[in-house]
Structures are given as structure tokens and as C-alpha cells.
PDB file of C-alpha atoms in Angstrom:
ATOM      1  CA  UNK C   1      62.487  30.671 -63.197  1.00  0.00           C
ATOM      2  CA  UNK C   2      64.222  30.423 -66.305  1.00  0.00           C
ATOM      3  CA  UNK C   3      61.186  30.976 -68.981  1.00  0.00           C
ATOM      4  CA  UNK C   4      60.177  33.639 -66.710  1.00  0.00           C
ATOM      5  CA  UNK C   5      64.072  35.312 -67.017  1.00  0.00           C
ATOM      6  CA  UNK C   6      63.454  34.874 -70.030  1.00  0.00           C
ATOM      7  CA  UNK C   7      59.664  36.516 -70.592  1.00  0.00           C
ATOM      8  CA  UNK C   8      60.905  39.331 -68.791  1.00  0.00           C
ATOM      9  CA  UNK C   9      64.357  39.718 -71.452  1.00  0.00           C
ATOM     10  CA  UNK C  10      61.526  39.785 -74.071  1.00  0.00           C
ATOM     11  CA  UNK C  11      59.420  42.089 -72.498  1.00  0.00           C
ATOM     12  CA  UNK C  12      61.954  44.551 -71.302  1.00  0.00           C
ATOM     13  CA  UNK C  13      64.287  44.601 -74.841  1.00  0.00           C
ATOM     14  CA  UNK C  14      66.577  47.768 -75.076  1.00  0.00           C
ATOM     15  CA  UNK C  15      63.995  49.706 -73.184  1.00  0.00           C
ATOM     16  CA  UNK C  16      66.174  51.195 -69.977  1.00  0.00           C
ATOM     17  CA  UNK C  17      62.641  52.411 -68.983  1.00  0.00           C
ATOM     18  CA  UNK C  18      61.681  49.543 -68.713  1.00  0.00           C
ATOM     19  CA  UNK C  19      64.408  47.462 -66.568  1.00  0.00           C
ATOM     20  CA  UNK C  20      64.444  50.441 -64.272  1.00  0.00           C
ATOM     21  CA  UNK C  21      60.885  49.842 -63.411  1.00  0.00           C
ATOM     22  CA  UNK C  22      61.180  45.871 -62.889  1.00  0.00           C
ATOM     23  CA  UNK C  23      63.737  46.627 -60.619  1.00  0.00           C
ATOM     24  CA  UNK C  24      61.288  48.984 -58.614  1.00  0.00           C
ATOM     25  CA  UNK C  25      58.802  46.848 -58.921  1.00  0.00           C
ATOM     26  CA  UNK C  26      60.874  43.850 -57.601  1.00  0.00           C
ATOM     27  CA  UNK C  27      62.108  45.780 -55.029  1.00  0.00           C
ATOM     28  CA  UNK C  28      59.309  47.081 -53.494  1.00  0.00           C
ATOM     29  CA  UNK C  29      56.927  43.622 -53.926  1.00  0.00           C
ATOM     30  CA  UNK C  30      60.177  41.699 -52.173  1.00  0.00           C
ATOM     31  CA  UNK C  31      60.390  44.284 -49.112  1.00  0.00           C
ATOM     32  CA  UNK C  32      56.423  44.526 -49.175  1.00  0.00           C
ATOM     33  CA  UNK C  33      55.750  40.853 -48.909  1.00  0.00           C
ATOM     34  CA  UNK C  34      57.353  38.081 -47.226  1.00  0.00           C
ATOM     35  CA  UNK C  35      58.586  35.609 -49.379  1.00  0.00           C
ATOM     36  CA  UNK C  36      59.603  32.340 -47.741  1.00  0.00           C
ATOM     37  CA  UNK C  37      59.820  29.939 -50.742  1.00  0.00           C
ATOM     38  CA  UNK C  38      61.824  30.169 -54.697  1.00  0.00           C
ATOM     39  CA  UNK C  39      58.765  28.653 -55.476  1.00  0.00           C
ATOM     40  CA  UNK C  40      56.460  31.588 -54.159  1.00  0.00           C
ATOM     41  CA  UNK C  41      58.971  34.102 -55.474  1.00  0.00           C
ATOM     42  CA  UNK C  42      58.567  32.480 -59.003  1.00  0.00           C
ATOM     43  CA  UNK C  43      55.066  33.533 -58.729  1.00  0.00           C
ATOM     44  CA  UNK C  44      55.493  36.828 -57.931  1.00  0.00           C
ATOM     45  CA  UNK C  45      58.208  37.442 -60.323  1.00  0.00           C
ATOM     46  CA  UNK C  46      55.005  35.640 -62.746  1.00  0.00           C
ATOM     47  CA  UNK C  47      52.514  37.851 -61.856  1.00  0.00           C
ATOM     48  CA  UNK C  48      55.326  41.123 -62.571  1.00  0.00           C
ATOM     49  CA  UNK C  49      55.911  39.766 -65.803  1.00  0.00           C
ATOM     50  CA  UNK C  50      52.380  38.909 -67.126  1.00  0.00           C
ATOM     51  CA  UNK C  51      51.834  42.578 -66.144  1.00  0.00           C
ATOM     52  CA  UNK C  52      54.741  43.886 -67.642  1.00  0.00           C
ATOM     53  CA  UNK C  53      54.112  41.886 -70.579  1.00  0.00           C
ATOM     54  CA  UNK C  54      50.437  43.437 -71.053  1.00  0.00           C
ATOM     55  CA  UNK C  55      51.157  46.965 -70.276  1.00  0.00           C
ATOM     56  CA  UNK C  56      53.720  46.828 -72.822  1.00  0.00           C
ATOM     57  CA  UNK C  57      51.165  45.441 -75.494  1.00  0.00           C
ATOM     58  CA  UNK C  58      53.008  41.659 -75.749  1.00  0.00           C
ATOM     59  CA  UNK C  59      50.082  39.618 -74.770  1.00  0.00           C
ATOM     60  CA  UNK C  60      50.538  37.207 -77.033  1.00  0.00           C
ATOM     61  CA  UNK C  61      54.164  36.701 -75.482  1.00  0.00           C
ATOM     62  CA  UNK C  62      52.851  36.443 -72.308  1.00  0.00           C
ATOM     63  CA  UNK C  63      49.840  33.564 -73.570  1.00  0.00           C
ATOM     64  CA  UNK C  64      52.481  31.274 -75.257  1.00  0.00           C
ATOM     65  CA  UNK C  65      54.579  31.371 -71.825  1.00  0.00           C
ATOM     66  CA  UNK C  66      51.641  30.685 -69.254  1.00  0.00           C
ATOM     67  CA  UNK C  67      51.151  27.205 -70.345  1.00  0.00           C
ATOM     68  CA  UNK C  68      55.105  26.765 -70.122  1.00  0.00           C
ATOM     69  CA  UNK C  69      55.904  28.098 -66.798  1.00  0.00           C
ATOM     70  CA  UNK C  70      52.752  26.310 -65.651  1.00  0.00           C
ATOM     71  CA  UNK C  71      53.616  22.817 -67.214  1.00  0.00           C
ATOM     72  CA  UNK C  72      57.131  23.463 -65.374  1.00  0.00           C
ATOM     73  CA  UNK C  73      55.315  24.247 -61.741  1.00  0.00           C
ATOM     74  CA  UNK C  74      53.345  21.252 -61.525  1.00  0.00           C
ATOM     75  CA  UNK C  75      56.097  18.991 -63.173  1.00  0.00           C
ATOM     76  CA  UNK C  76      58.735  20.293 -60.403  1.00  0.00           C
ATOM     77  CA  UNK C  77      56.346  20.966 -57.290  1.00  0.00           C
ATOM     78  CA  UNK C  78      57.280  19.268 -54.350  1.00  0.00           C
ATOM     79  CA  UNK C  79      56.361  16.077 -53.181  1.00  0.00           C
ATOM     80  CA  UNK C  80      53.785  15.359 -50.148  1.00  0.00           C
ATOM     81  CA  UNK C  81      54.160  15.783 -47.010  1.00  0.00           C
ATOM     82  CA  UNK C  82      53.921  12.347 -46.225  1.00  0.00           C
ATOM     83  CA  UNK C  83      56.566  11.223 -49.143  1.00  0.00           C
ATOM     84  CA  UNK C  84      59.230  13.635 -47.639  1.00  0.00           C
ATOM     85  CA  UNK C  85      62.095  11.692 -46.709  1.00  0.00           C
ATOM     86  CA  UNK C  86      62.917  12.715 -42.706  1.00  0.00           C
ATOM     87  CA  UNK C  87      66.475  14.296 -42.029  1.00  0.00           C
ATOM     88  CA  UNK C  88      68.370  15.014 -39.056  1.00  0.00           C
ATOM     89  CA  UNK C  89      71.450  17.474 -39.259  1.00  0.00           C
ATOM     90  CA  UNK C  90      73.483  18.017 -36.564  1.00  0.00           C
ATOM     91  CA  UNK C  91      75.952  20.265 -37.119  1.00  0.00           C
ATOM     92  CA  UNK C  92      78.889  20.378 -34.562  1.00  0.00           C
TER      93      UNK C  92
END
């Protein structure tokens, strides 16, 4: 999440505008869609971003972070199902 944060600082600058709007946007794609992971969120906020980033004319901010945040999703995606350790918690 953080070189997204961070895209999104870039994108957005001193531009009020502009933070009002990611809030919407947030807003209404987190109340539109169910969102059951941080890892599924991070994609969401991606997608937001990318878009921000290109309606505000800052491709080229946006194509020097995709192969960043997508380096950092492979390198920190969970493990397999079948190399999940198995937990109990009982909570009394």
C-alpha cells in the first residue's frame, strides 16, 4: 500500500479538487463492492490511482510505479493453501 499512498500524494499535490474526489471515489467503490481482503483493497485503491494518475496527465508517474507495486504483490502474496500452517483459537 505504501507506493500506492504514495502515487496517489503525487497525483493529488495541493489540488483540494482533487483529494475531494479520491475520497468520493473511495467511498463509493468501498460501499459499492465488497472487499474482503487488504490485498484486494490494494487493487482497487491501484486501479483509482492509475486512473487518477492518467486523467490528471501523469502517465509517466503512473508507468514507473506499476512495475513497483507489482514486484511488491507477487514478492508479499500469500503462501499456498497447502503451505498454510493450521491454527486453532479458542478463545474463552
Amino acid at each position: 500500500l505504501s507506493p500506492l499512498v504514495a502515487l496517489m500524494m503525487m497525483v493529488i499535490g495541493n489540488n483540494l479538487a482533487a483529494g475531494f474526489s479520491l475520497v468520493g471515489t473511495l467511498s463509493i467503490v468501498r460501499f459499492r463492492t465488497v472487499v474482503e481482503d487488504t490485498r484486494e483493497s490494494a487493487f482497487v485503491i491501484l486501479a483509482v490511482a492509475f486512473g487518477m494518475a492518467a486523467g490528471f496527465g501523469m502517465v509517466l508517474a503512473a508507468v514507473v510505479a506499476l512495475p513497483l507495486v507489482l514486484l511488491l504483490a507477487v514478492a508479499f502474496r500469500a503462501p499456498p493453501a497447502e503451505r498454510r500452517a493450521q491454527a486453532l483459537v479458542i478463545l474463552r
